[in-house]
XYZ file of C-alpha atoms in Angstrom:
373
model
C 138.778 161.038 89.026
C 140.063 160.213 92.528
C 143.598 161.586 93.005
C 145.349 157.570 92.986
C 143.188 156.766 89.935
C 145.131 159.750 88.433
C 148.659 159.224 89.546
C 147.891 155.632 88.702
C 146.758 156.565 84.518
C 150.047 156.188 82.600
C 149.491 158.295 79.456
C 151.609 158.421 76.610
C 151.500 161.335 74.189
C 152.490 161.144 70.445
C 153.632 164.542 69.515
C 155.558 167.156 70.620
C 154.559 170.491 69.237
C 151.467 172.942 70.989
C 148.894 170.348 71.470
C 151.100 167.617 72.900
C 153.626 169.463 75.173
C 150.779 171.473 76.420
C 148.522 168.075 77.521
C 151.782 166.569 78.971
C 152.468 169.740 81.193
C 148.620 170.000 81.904
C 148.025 166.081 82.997
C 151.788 166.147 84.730
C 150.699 169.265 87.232
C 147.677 166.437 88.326
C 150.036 163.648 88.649
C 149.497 161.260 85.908
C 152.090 159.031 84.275
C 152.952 161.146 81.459
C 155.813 160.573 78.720
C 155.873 162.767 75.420
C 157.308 160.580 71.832
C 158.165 163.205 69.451
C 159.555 161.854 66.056
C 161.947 164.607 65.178
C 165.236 163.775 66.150
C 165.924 167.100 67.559
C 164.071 169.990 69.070
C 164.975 173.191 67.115
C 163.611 176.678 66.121
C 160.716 176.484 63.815
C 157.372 178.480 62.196
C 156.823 182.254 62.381
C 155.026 184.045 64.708
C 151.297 183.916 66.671
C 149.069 185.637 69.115
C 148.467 184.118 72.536
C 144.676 185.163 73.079
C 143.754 186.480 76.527
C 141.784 183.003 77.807
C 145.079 181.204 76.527
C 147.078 183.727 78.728
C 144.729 182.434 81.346
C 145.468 179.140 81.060
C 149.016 179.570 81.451
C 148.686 181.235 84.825
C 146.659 178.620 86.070
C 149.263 176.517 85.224
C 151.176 178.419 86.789
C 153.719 179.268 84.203
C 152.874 182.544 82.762
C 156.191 184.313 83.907
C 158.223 181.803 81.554
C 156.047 183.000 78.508
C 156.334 186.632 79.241
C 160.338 186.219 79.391
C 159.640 185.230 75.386
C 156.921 187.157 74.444
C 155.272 190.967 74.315
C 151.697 192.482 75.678
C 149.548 193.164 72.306
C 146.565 195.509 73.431
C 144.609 195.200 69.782
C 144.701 194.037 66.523
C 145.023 196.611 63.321
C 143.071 195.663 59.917
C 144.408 197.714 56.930
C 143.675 198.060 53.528
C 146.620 197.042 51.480
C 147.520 200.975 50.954
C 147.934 201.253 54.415
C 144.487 203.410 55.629
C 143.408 201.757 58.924
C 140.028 200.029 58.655
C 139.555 199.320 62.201
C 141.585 199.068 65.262
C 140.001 196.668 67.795
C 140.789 195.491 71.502
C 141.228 191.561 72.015
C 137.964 189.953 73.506
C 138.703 188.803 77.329
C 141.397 191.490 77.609
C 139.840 192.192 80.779
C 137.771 189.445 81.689
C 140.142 188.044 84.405
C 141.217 188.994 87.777
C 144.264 190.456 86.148
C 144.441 192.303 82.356
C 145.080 189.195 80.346
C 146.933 190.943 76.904
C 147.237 188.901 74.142
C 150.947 188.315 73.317
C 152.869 188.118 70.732
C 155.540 185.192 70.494
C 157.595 183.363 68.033
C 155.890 179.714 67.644
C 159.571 177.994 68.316
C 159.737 179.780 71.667
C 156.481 178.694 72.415
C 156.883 174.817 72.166
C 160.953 175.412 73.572
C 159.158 177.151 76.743
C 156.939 174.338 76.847
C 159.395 171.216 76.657
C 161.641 172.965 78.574
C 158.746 173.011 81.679
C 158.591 169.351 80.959
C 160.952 166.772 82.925
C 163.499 166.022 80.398
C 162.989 162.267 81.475
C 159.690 162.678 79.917
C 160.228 163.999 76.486
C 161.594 161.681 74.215
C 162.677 162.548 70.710
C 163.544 160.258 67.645
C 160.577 158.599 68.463
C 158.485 158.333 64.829
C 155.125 156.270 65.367
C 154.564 153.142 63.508
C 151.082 151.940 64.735
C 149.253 152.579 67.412
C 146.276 149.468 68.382
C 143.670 150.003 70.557
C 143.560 147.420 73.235
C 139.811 148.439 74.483
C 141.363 149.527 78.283
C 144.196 150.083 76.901
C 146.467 151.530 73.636
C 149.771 150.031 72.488
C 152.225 152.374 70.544
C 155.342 151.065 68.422
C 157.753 152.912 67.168
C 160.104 153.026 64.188
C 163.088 152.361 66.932
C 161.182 149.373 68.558
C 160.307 151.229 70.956
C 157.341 150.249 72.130
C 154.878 151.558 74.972
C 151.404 150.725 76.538
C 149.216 153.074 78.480
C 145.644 153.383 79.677
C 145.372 156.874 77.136
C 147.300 157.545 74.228
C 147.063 161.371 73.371
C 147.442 162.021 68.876
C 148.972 165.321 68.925
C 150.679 164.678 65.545
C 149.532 167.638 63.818
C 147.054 167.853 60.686
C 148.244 164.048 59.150
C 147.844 162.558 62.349
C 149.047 158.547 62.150
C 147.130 158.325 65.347
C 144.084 159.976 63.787
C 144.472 157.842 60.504
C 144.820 154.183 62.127
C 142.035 154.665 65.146
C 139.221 156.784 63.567
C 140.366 156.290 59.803
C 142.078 158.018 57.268
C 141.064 161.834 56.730
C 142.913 163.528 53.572
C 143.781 167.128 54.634
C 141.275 169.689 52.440
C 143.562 172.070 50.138
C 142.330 175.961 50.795
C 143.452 176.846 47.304
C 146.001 179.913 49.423
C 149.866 179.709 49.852
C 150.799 181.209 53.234
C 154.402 182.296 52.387
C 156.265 183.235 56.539
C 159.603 184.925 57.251
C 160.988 186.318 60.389
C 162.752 189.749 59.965
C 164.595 192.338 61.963
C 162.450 194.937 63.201
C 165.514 197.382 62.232
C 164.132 196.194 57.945
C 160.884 196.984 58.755
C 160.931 200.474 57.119
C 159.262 201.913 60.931
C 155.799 199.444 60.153
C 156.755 198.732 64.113
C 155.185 201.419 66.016
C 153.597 199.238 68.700
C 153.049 195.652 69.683
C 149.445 195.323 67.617
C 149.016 192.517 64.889
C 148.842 194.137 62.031
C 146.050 192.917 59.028
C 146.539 194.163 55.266
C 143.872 193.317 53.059
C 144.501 193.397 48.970
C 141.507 193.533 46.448
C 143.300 190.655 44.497
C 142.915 188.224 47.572
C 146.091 188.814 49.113
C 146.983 188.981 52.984
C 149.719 190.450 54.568
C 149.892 189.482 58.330
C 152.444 191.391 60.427
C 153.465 190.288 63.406
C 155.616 192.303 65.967
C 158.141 190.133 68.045
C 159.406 193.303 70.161
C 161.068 190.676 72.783
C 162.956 189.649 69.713
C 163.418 193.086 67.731
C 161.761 191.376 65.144
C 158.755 191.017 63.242
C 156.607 187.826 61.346
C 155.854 188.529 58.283
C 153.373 186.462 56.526
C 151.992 186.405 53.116
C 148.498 184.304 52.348
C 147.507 184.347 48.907
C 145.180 182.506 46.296
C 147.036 179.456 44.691
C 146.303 176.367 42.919
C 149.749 174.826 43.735
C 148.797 171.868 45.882
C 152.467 170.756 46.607
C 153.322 170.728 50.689
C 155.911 172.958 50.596
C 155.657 175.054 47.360
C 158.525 177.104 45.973
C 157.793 181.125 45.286
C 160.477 183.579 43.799
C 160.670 187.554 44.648
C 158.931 188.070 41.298
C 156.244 186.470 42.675
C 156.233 188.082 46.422
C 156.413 191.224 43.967
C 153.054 190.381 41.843
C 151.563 190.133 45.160
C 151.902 192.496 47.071
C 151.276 194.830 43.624
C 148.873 197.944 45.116
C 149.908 197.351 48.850
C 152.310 199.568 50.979
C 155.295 201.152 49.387
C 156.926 199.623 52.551
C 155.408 195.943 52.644
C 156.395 195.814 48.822
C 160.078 196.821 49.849
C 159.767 194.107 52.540
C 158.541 191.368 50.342
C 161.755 192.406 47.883
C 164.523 191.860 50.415
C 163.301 188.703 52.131
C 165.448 186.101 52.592
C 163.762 183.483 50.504
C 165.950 180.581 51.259
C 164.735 181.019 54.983
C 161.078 181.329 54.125
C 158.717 178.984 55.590
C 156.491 178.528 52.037
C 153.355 175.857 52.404
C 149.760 175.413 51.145
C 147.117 175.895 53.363
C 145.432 172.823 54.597
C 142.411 171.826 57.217
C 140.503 168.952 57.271
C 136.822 168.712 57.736
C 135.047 168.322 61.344
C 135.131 164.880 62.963
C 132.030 163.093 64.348
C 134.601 161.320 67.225
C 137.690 161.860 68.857
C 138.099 159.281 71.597
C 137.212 155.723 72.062
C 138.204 154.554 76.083
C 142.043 154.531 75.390
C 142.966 156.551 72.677
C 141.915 160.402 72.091
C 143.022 163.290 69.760
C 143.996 167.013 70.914
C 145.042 170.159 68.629
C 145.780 169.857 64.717
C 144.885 165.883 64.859
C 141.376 166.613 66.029
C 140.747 169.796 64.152
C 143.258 171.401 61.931
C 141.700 174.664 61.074
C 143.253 177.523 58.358
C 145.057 179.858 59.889
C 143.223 183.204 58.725
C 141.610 183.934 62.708
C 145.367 182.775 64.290
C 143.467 180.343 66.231
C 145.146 176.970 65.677
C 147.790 177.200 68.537
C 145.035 178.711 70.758
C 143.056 176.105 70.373
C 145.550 173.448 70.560
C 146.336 174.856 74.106
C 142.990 175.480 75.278
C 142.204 171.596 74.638
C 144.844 170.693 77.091
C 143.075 172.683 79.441
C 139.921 171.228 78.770
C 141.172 167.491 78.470
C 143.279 168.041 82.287
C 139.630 169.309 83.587
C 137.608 166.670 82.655
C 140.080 164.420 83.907
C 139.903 165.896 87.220
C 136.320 165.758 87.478
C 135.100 162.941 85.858
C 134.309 159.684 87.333
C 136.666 157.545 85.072
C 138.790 157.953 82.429
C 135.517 157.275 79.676
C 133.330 159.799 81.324
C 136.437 162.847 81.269
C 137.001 161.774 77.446
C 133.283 162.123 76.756
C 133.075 165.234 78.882
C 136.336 166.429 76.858
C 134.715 166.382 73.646
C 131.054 166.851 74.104
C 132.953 170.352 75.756
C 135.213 170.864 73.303
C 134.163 170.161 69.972
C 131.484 172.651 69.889
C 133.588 175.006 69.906
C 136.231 174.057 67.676
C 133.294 173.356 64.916
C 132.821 176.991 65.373
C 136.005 178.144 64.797
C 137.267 175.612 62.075
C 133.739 176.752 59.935
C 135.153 180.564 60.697
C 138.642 179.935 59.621
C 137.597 178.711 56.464
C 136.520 182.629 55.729
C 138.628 184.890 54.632
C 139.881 186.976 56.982
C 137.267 189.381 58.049
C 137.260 191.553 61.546
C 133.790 190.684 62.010
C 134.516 186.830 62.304
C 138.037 186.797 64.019
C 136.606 187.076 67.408
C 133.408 185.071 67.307
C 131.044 184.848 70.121
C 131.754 181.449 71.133
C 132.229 180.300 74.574
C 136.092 179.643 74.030
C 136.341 183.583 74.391
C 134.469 183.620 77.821
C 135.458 183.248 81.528
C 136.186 180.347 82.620
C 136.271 177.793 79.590
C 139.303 175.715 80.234
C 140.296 177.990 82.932
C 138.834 178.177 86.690
């Protein structure tokens, strides 16, 4: 699009969290009209912690802003898969590690310092909070969003970045029911110093149990602490399901003396306890006004660690395609006939369970130059 056609495009942006934050700063550094409407009245700590792959770790130095993300986050060099007893299975490098003009690491970060680094790149004029979406209408050129406040805001593109039950999603494309994965993924953040010495290096750790159990271990070095996560088989279908240290302690049953001593002293009041949800692949996710990014366009499981990933990689993709296309319609058509392959790819993988084989599949999200120059 021609550089006043750009600065021209107001776009507002429901959502606050990867996916939305990481369009707004994308779209911003081209010089669109951008304002972000986040619904939670405040911006605070949240989630566990996640791996930065290398091409995501090239996006942000395009952006120029991979300095602010190392300041909150730590080089990981592999990823560790274990069986539950604690013998090493296999110990391989991230793909792209070294695919860029400088050694792109993946890095491990705490999700809330990920969204905080992102906001806080963001104008503060731009970002407003308290702002829970009512309806959104698509105007044909335009979209019109109202909000619970009476707020109420027109643009030429309105961005749904409001996570797995997306009201954007729901009222423009209609209503998708998020698909239960029959797991629990159970997430604490720890001090490294109760981690009984598991931290001997910045690698994401893997345990794999016979019974179906996961442990994911995360080290947060930056922090001196570690994510600990537990995924496990459940029929509780409840959001936000409650789980007692008897429980943690049936699970983790054949696993590391260490892990099992872990799962004992957590803090269960400050777990982060909730079933595991997707939702199956959508045929569309734009009409000339309105289009979806991250969780609202494909929630995937979380077993490959790819949802934040891909939530920032569409931003990428989206500010590209609104660079080069001839109009807004052609960069939203480019956007997804770009995009979605991929993102079919990995939501189908992420419904496995987790397997080294699958967690870095040859897709071209992993190569050179997609969503990055």
């Amino acid at each position: 699009m021609k550089t006043s056609d750009i600065q021209n495009l107001k776009v507002a942006v429901v959502g606050g969290g990867y996916a939305g934050a990481s369009a707004a700063l994308a779209l911003l550094q081209l010089g669109a009209d951008v304002h972000v409407y986040e619904q939670a009245p405040e911006l605070g700590e949240v989630g566990a912690g996640i791996g930065l792959r290398p091409p995501t770790v090239e996006v942000l130095r395009k952006w120029g802003v991979f300095e602010e993300f190392a300041k909150v986050s730590a080089p990981s060099e592999a990823i560790e898969v274990y069986q539950a007893n604690g013998e090493l299975i296999a110990r391989d490098p991230w793909p792209g590690i070294n695919e860029y003009a400088q050694t792109n690491h993946c890095r491990m970060v705490h999700r809330g310092d990920v969204i905080e680094t992102l906001l806080r790149l963001l104008p503060a004029e731009r970002v407003h909070i308290g702002h829970k979406m009512i309806t959104v209408t698509d105007n044909g050129d335009s979209a019109t969003v109202k909000f619970e406040n009476g707020v109420e805001v027109t643009a030429d593109l309105v961005l749904g970045a409001d996570g797995i039950r997306s009201s954007v999603r729901n009222q423009i494309f209609g209503e998708v029911q998020p698909v239960f994965s029959h797991t629990i993924a159970m997430r604490a953040v720890i001090s490294a110093d109760n981690a009984y010495g598991l931290v001997e290096n910045d690698n994401f750790r893997v345990y794999v149990g016979l019974n179906g159990t996961t442990v994911y271990f995360l080290p947060l070095r930056h922090r001196n602490q570690v994510s600990f996560d537990i995924t496990a088989p459940s029929e509780d279908t409840t959001w936000a399901p409650e789980v007692t240290h008897e429980y943690i302690g049936q699970l983790l049953e054949g696993f590391d003396e260490r892990l099992q001593k872990i799962g004992q002293e957590l803090d269960i009041a400050a777990m982060t306890n909730r079933g595991v949800y997707d939702i199956e692949k959508q045929p569309n996710w734009h009409t000339n006004s309105v289009a979806l990014v991250g969780d609202a366009a494909h929630a995937m499981l979380h077993h490959q660690g790819q949802g934040a990933n891909s939530a920032m990689q569409d931003a990428a993709w989206l500010a590209d395609a609104i660079k080069d296309g001839a109009d807004l319609q052609d960069a939203l058509r480019t956007y997804q006939a770009k995009r979605k392959p991929i993102t079919d790819v990995l939501q189908d993988i992420s419904r496995k369970p987790f397997d080294i084989g699958d967690s870095f599949p040859e897709t071209t999200s992993f190569k050179k130059g997609a969503g990055v120059e």
